[in-house]
GROMACS .gro file of C-alpha atoms in nm:
model
  298
    1MET     CA    1   7.090  16.706 -19.352
    2VAL     CA    2   7.424  16.876 -19.314
    3ASN     CA    3   7.273  17.138 -19.085
    4GLY     CA    4   7.119  16.865 -18.873
    5LYS     CA    5   7.453  16.690 -18.834
    6GLN     CA    6   7.620  17.020 -18.744
    7LYS     CA    7   7.357  17.091 -18.478
    8LEU     CA    8   7.397  16.743 -18.331
    9PHE     CA    9   7.774  16.789 -18.331
   10GLN     CA   10   7.743  17.126 -18.157
   11ILE     CA   11   7.501  16.984 -17.900
   12GLY     CA   12   7.735  16.693 -17.830
   13LEU     CA   13   8.027  16.933 -17.804
   14HIS     CA   14   7.839  17.151 -17.556
   15VAL     CA   15   7.746  16.845 -17.349
   16VAL     CA   16   8.106  16.724 -17.337
   17PHE     CA   17   8.247  17.064 -17.240
   18SER     CA   18   7.970  17.119 -16.985
   19ALA     CA   19   8.064  16.787 -16.825
   20ILE     CA   20   8.430  16.893 -16.820
   21VAL     CA   21   8.336  17.224 -16.657
   22LEU     CA   22   8.136  17.043 -16.389
   23MET     CA   23   8.426  16.806 -16.325
   24CYS     CA   24   8.648  17.110 -16.267
   25LEU     CA   25   8.400  17.304 -16.051
   26LEU     CA   26   8.256  17.028 -15.833
   27PRO     CA   27   8.580  16.967 -15.637
   28PHE     CA   28   8.591  17.337 -15.543
   29VAL     CA   29   8.226  17.331 -15.440
   30LEU     CA   30   8.288  17.019 -15.229
   31LEU     CA   31   8.594  17.185 -15.077
   32ILE     CA   32   8.393  17.490 -14.970
   33MET     CA   33   8.098  17.289 -14.841
   34THR     CA   34   8.326  17.058 -14.642
   35SER     CA   35   8.494  17.357 -14.475
   36PHE     CA   36   8.151  17.456 -14.336
   37THR     CA   37   8.057  17.102 -14.230
   38ASP     CA   38   8.055  16.978 -13.873
   39GLU     CA   39   8.353  16.751 -13.802
   40THR     CA   40   8.144  16.469 -13.653
   41MET     CA   41   7.924  16.463 -13.962
   42ILE     CA   42   8.230  16.415 -14.184
   43LEU     CA   43   8.353  16.127 -13.968
   44ARG     CA   44   8.007  15.972 -13.963
   45GLU     CA   45   7.873  16.039 -14.314
   46GLY     CA   46   8.181  16.134 -14.517
   47TYR     CA   47   8.213  16.429 -14.751
   48SER     CA   48   7.889  16.566 -14.891
   49PHE     CA   49   7.768  16.850 -15.110
   50PHE     CA   50   7.465  16.880 -14.879
   51PRO     CA   51   7.588  16.828 -14.521
   52SER     CA   52   7.326  16.755 -14.258
   53LYS     CA   53   7.494  16.989 -14.008
   54PHE     CA   54   7.692  17.306 -14.070
   55SER     CA   55   7.966  17.441 -13.848
   56LEU     CA   56   8.210  17.734 -13.840
   57ASP     CA   57   8.451  17.563 -13.599
   58ALA     CA   58   8.731  17.545 -13.856
   59TYR     CA   59   8.713  17.915 -13.936
   60ALA     CA   60   8.680  17.998 -13.566
   61PHE     CA   61   8.999  17.800 -13.499
   62LEU     CA   62   9.183  17.992 -13.773
   63TRP     CA   63   9.033  18.322 -13.653
   64ASN     CA   64   9.218  18.278 -13.324
   65ASP     CA   65   9.537  18.336 -13.523
   66LYS     CA   66   9.391  18.617 -13.734
   67GLU     CA   67   9.673  18.866 -13.674
   68ASN     CA   68   9.935  18.631 -13.811
   69ILE     CA   69   9.707  18.530 -14.100
   70PHE     CA   70   9.647  18.894 -14.201
   71ARG     CA   71  10.021  18.962 -14.179
   72ALA     CA   72  10.093  18.654 -14.389
   73TYR     CA   73   9.832  18.768 -14.643
   74PHE     CA   74  10.004  19.106 -14.669
   75THR     CA   75  10.345  18.941 -14.707
   76THR     CA   76  10.219  18.703 -14.976
   77ILE     CA   77  10.040  18.980 -15.167
   78MET     CA   78  10.350  19.203 -15.164
   79VAL     CA   79  10.580  18.917 -15.266
   80THR     CA   80  10.340  18.814 -15.544
   81LEU     CA   81  10.304  19.167 -15.684
   82VAL     CA   82  10.673  19.257 -15.668
   83GLY     CA   83  10.791  18.915 -15.784
   84THR     CA   84  10.549  18.897 -16.076
   85PHE     CA   85  10.636  19.248 -16.197
   86ALA     CA   86  11.010  19.188 -16.163
   87GLY     CA   87  10.987  18.844 -16.323
   88LEU     CA   88  10.789  18.975 -16.620
   89SER     CA   89  11.037  19.259 -16.665
   90ILE     CA   90  11.339  19.029 -16.663
   91SER     CA   91  11.177  18.764 -16.884
   92SER     CA   92  11.061  19.013 -17.147
   93LEU     CA   93  11.392  19.202 -17.151
   94LEU     CA   94  11.577  18.873 -17.196
   95SER     CA   95  11.347  18.709 -17.449
   96TYR     CA   96  11.295  19.007 -17.681
   97PRO     CA   97  11.662  19.039 -17.790
   98MET     CA   98  11.671  18.664 -17.856
   99ALA     CA   99  11.375  18.709 -18.091
  100ARG     CA  100  11.559  18.968 -18.302
  101LYS     CA  101  11.747  18.802 -18.589
  102GLU     CA  102  12.014  19.071 -18.597
  103MET     CA  103  12.125  19.003 -18.242
  104PRO     CA  104  12.466  18.826 -18.234
  105MET     CA  105  12.490  18.494 -18.049
  106ARG     CA  106  12.116  18.478 -17.990
  107LYS     CA  107  12.111  18.101 -18.049
  108ALA     CA  108  12.387  18.050 -17.793
  109LEU     CA  109  12.191  18.257 -17.542
  110ALA     CA  110  11.876  18.058 -17.616
  111PHE     CA  111  12.068  17.734 -17.556
  112PHE     CA  112  12.200  17.872 -17.226
  113VAL     CA  113  11.843  17.950 -17.117
  114PHE     CA  114  11.728  17.604 -17.225
  115PHE     CA  115  12.021  17.445 -17.039
  116THR     CA  116  11.891  17.590 -16.710
  117LEU     CA  117  11.573  17.387 -16.757
  118LEU     CA  118  11.771  17.062 -16.757
  119PHE     CA  119  12.026  17.115 -16.480
  120ASN     CA  120  12.061  17.308 -16.155
  121GLY     CA  121  12.318  17.330 -15.878
  122GLY     CA  122  12.117  17.134 -15.621
  123LEU     CA  123  11.960  17.239 -15.293
  124VAL     CA  124  12.269  17.255 -15.070
  125PRO     CA  125  12.485  17.476 -15.299
  126THR     CA  126  12.184  17.694 -15.374
  127TYR     CA  127  12.111  17.737 -15.004
  128PHE     CA  128  12.468  17.837 -14.924
  129ILE     CA  129  12.484  18.081 -15.216
  130TYR     CA  130  12.164  18.261 -15.114
  131THR     CA  131  12.234  18.262 -14.740
  132GLN     CA  132  12.612  18.300 -14.718
  133VAL     CA  133  12.697  18.498 -15.032
  134PHE     CA  134  12.383  18.705 -15.095
  135GLU     CA  135  12.267  18.698 -14.729
  136LEU     CA  136  11.900  18.665 -14.817
  137LYS     CA  137  11.796  18.459 -14.518
  138ASN     CA  138  11.501  18.610 -14.328
  139THR     CA  139  11.443  18.880 -14.587
  140MET     CA  140  11.159  18.944 -14.829
  141MET     CA  141  11.400  18.885 -15.116
  142ALA     CA  142  11.431  18.523 -15.003
  143LEU     CA  143  11.063  18.479 -15.095
  144ILE     CA  144  11.104  18.651 -15.432
  145ILE     CA  145  11.435  18.550 -15.590
  146PRO     CA  146  11.518  18.180 -15.539
  147GLY     CA  147  11.363  17.959 -15.805
  148LEU     CA  148  11.075  18.194 -15.889
  149LEU     CA  149  11.205  18.523 -16.026
  150THR     CA  150  11.298  18.389 -16.370
  151ASN     CA  151  11.213  18.070 -16.551
  152GLY     CA  152  11.371  17.948 -16.873
  153PHE     CA  153  11.040  17.800 -16.987
  154PHE     CA  154  10.869  18.140 -16.961
  155VAL     CA  155  11.158  18.309 -17.143
  156LEU     CA  156  11.139  18.065 -17.434
  157ILE     CA  157  10.761  18.101 -17.461
  158MET     CA  158  10.792  18.480 -17.472
  159ARG     CA  159  11.073  18.455 -17.728
  160THR     CA  160  10.853  18.245 -17.955
  161PHE     CA  161  10.567  18.491 -17.915
  162PHE     CA  162  10.789  18.786 -18.009
  163MET     CA  163  10.917  18.599 -18.315
  164ASN     CA  164  10.575  18.492 -18.444
  165SER     CA  165  10.340  18.769 -18.336
  166ILE     CA  166  10.532  19.099 -18.356
  167PRO     CA  167  10.545  19.213 -18.723
  168VAL     CA  168  10.902  19.288 -18.828
  169PRO     CA  169  10.793  19.570 -19.069
  170ILE     CA  170  10.651  19.765 -18.773
  171ILE     CA  171  10.984  19.748 -18.591
  172GLU     CA  172  11.175  19.843 -18.907
  173SER     CA  173  10.939  20.134 -18.974
  174ALA     CA  174  10.979  20.266 -18.622
  175SER     CA  175  11.355  20.232 -18.650
  176ILE     CA  176  11.357  20.426 -18.978
  177ASP     CA  177  11.151  20.700 -18.813
  178GLY     CA  178  11.425  20.740 -18.553
  179ALA     CA  179  11.290  20.536 -18.262
  180GLY     CA  180  11.554  20.373 -18.043
  181GLU     CA  181  11.548  20.015 -17.924
  182PHE     CA  182  11.405  20.100 -17.582
  183LYS     CA  183  11.131  20.317 -17.732
  184ILE     CA  184  11.040  20.041 -17.980
  185PHE     CA  185  11.027  19.787 -17.699
  186PHE     CA  186  10.819  19.990 -17.453
  187LYS     CA  187  10.597  20.180 -17.699
  188ILE     CA  188  10.535  19.915 -17.966
  189VAL     CA  189  10.635  19.564 -17.861
  190LEU     CA  190  10.492  19.555 -17.507
  191PRO     CA  191  10.147  19.694 -17.602
  192LEU     CA  192  10.122  19.424 -17.870
  193SER     CA  193  10.229  19.156 -17.622
  194LEU     CA  194   9.948  19.181 -17.366
  195PRO     CA  195   9.831  18.818 -17.425
  196ILE     CA  196  10.169  18.663 -17.348
  197LEU     CA  197  10.239  18.907 -17.063
  198ALA     CA  198   9.906  18.820 -16.903
  199THR     CA  199   9.970  18.447 -16.953
  200ILE     CA  200  10.319  18.448 -16.802
  201GLY     CA  201  10.204  18.692 -16.535
  202LEU     CA  202   9.927  18.457 -16.428
  203MET     CA  203  10.167  18.162 -16.414
  204GLN     CA  204  10.413  18.359 -16.203
  205THR     CA  205  10.135  18.486 -15.979
  206ILE     CA  206  10.021  18.130 -15.911
  207GLY     CA  207  10.381  18.026 -15.849
  208TYR     CA  208  10.443  18.301 -15.594
  209TRP     CA  209  10.107  18.264 -15.426
  210ASN     CA  210  10.138  17.887 -15.380
  211ASP     CA  211  10.506  17.887 -15.289
  212TRP     CA  212  10.592  17.743 -14.949
  213PHE     CA  213  10.935  17.596 -15.022
  214ASN     CA  214  11.132  17.923 -15.007
  215GLY     CA  215  10.971  18.011 -14.677
  216LEU     CA  216  11.049  17.667 -14.539
  217ILE     CA  217  11.416  17.689 -14.639
  218TYR     CA  218  11.507  18.055 -14.598
  219ILE     CA  219  11.263  18.201 -14.342
  220THR     CA  220  11.270  18.142 -13.966
  221ASP     CA  221  11.129  18.479 -13.857
  222SER     CA  222  10.755  18.433 -13.799
  223LYS     CA  223  10.687  18.793 -13.905
  224LEU     CA  224  10.801  18.707 -14.258
  225PHE     CA  225  10.598  18.388 -14.301
  226SER     CA  226  10.401  18.372 -14.623
  227LEU     CA  227  10.041  18.255 -14.618
  228GLN     CA  228  10.124  17.901 -14.726
  229ASN     CA  229  10.398  17.866 -14.464
  230LEU     CA  230  10.176  17.998 -14.188
  231LEU     CA  231   9.884  17.773 -14.279
  232ASN     CA  232  10.118  17.475 -14.292
  233ARG     CA  233  10.253  17.556 -13.944
  234ILE     CA  234   9.902  17.604 -13.805
  235LEU     CA  235   9.807  17.262 -13.939
  236LEU     CA  236  10.119  17.100 -13.793
  237ASN     CA  237  10.051  17.263 -13.453
  238ALA     CA  238   9.691  17.140 -13.456
  239GLN     CA  239   9.805  16.789 -13.545
  240PHE     CA  240  10.063  16.800 -13.266
  241ILE     CA  241   9.805  16.907 -13.008
  242GLN     CA  242   9.562  16.639 -13.119
  243SER     CA  243   9.816  16.358 -13.132
  244ASN     CA  244   9.976  16.446 -12.796
  245ALA     CA  245   9.661  16.530 -12.604
  246SER     CA  246   9.689  16.208 -12.400
  247SER     CA  247  10.017  16.322 -12.243
  248MET     CA  248   9.884  16.668 -12.150
  249ASN     CA  249   9.656  16.792 -11.874
  250MET     CA  250   9.279  16.758 -11.893
  251SER     CA  251   9.215  17.102 -12.046
  252ASP     CA  252   9.464  17.030 -12.324
  253ILE     CA  253   9.306  16.690 -12.381
  254SER     CA  254   8.962  16.842 -12.427
  255ALA     CA  255   9.105  17.114 -12.650
  256GLY     CA  256   9.287  16.857 -12.862
  257ALA     CA  257   8.975  16.644 -12.892
  258LYS     CA  258   8.772  16.945 -13.017
  259ILE     CA  259   9.010  17.046 -13.295
  260PRO     CA  260   8.826  16.982 -13.627
  261MET     CA  261   9.123  16.859 -13.830
  262GLU     CA  262   8.938  16.765 -14.150
  263THR     CA  263   8.745  17.091 -14.177
  264ILE     CA  264   9.055  17.292 -14.082
  265ARG     CA  265   9.237  17.144 -14.382
  266MET     CA  266   8.949  17.242 -14.608
  267ALA     CA  267   8.917  17.591 -14.459
  268MET     CA  268   9.288  17.648 -14.508
  269ALA     CA  269   9.256  17.542 -14.872
  270VAL     CA  270   8.966  17.786 -14.918
  271ILE     CA  271   9.167  18.071 -14.764
  272GLY     CA  272   9.459  17.992 -14.992
  273VAL     CA  273   9.274  17.943 -15.322
  274VAL     CA  274   8.989  18.198 -15.319
  275PRO     CA  275   9.207  18.504 -15.403
  276LEU     CA  276   9.343  18.326 -15.711
  277LEU     CA  277   8.992  18.228 -15.821
  278CYS     CA  278   8.890  18.593 -15.791
  279ALA     CA  279   9.191  18.710 -15.994
  280TYR     CA  280   9.171  18.454 -16.275
  281PRO     CA  281   8.872  18.605 -16.466
  282PHE     CA  282   9.071  18.924 -16.528
  283PHE     CA  283   9.343  18.722 -16.704
  284GLN     CA  284   9.122  18.467 -16.880
  285LYS     CA  285   9.068  18.647 -17.212
  286TYR     CA  286   9.445  18.675 -17.264
  287PHE     CA  287   9.547  18.341 -17.115
  288VAL     CA  288   9.453  18.092 -17.389
  289LYS     CA  289   9.556  18.319 -17.675
  290GLY     CA  290   9.895  18.397 -17.522
  291LEU     CA  291   9.970  18.037 -17.432
  292VAL     CA  292   9.876  17.897 -17.773
  293ILE     CA  293  10.060  18.161 -17.973
  294GLY     CA  294  10.365  18.148 -17.748
  295ALA     CA  295  10.384  17.770 -17.772
  296VAL     CA  296  10.404  17.761 -18.152
  297LYS     CA  297  10.749  17.659 -18.268
  298GLY     CA  298  10.945  17.956 -18.403
   0.00000   0.00000   0.00000
């Protein structure tokens, strides 16, 4: 009887989680299918998983700007890689000392990190500091540093992980054997911290990849546009052409009328999200473990 109840419970659990998985996957499937749907079919029939007519007009429209898109891809990939590596380095080097009980003023430092989560200087002072003092405008650093390089939330999660998951006897043993603090950190602590490093790394990767705000504020040079900024500008240009076609000549009117706005939006979303979907499986086995352990109160 007990086994029967357990089987029914497991079956129900599988059904519930399968439904949740479908609810998460179906929007992506609809997004991809809509990007390959003919614009007139969307206007006539609405969004569908099985469109009656396929079209590559949206991707053809974006392909006309392929050089800028490839350049923006390269910029975004470089910014994501450099920013994620630098952010992980800074966060781990800051959070590990706060996890060591022998560090003086570690509680004060933890409060200072927490304070940054509650208050900031505001957009205008931040803009002037980065552009006038540090002179980051129209540089790659403007896409890496402001608002993304470090995050107090990530630092506190890593601190909790170090406190709860790194055995103190191992550190003490290594110290007795003559290992210095840097050797302990790089040879012992970091190899044991792969779950939290992968978790924070994935969060920072998503943050850098999806960021458009820094590019909007600090970048005016088109050669430095990130992927999100470029796609946003392409969409705005297409909307401008379509909305102002009546005041242009006949060739512009026909061009504006043929722009598939709905499918362009979907195609841009596919271009922006597919690389992250491809990267996520490599982080998945560490993600849940690192997030759960790092979120436990220390």
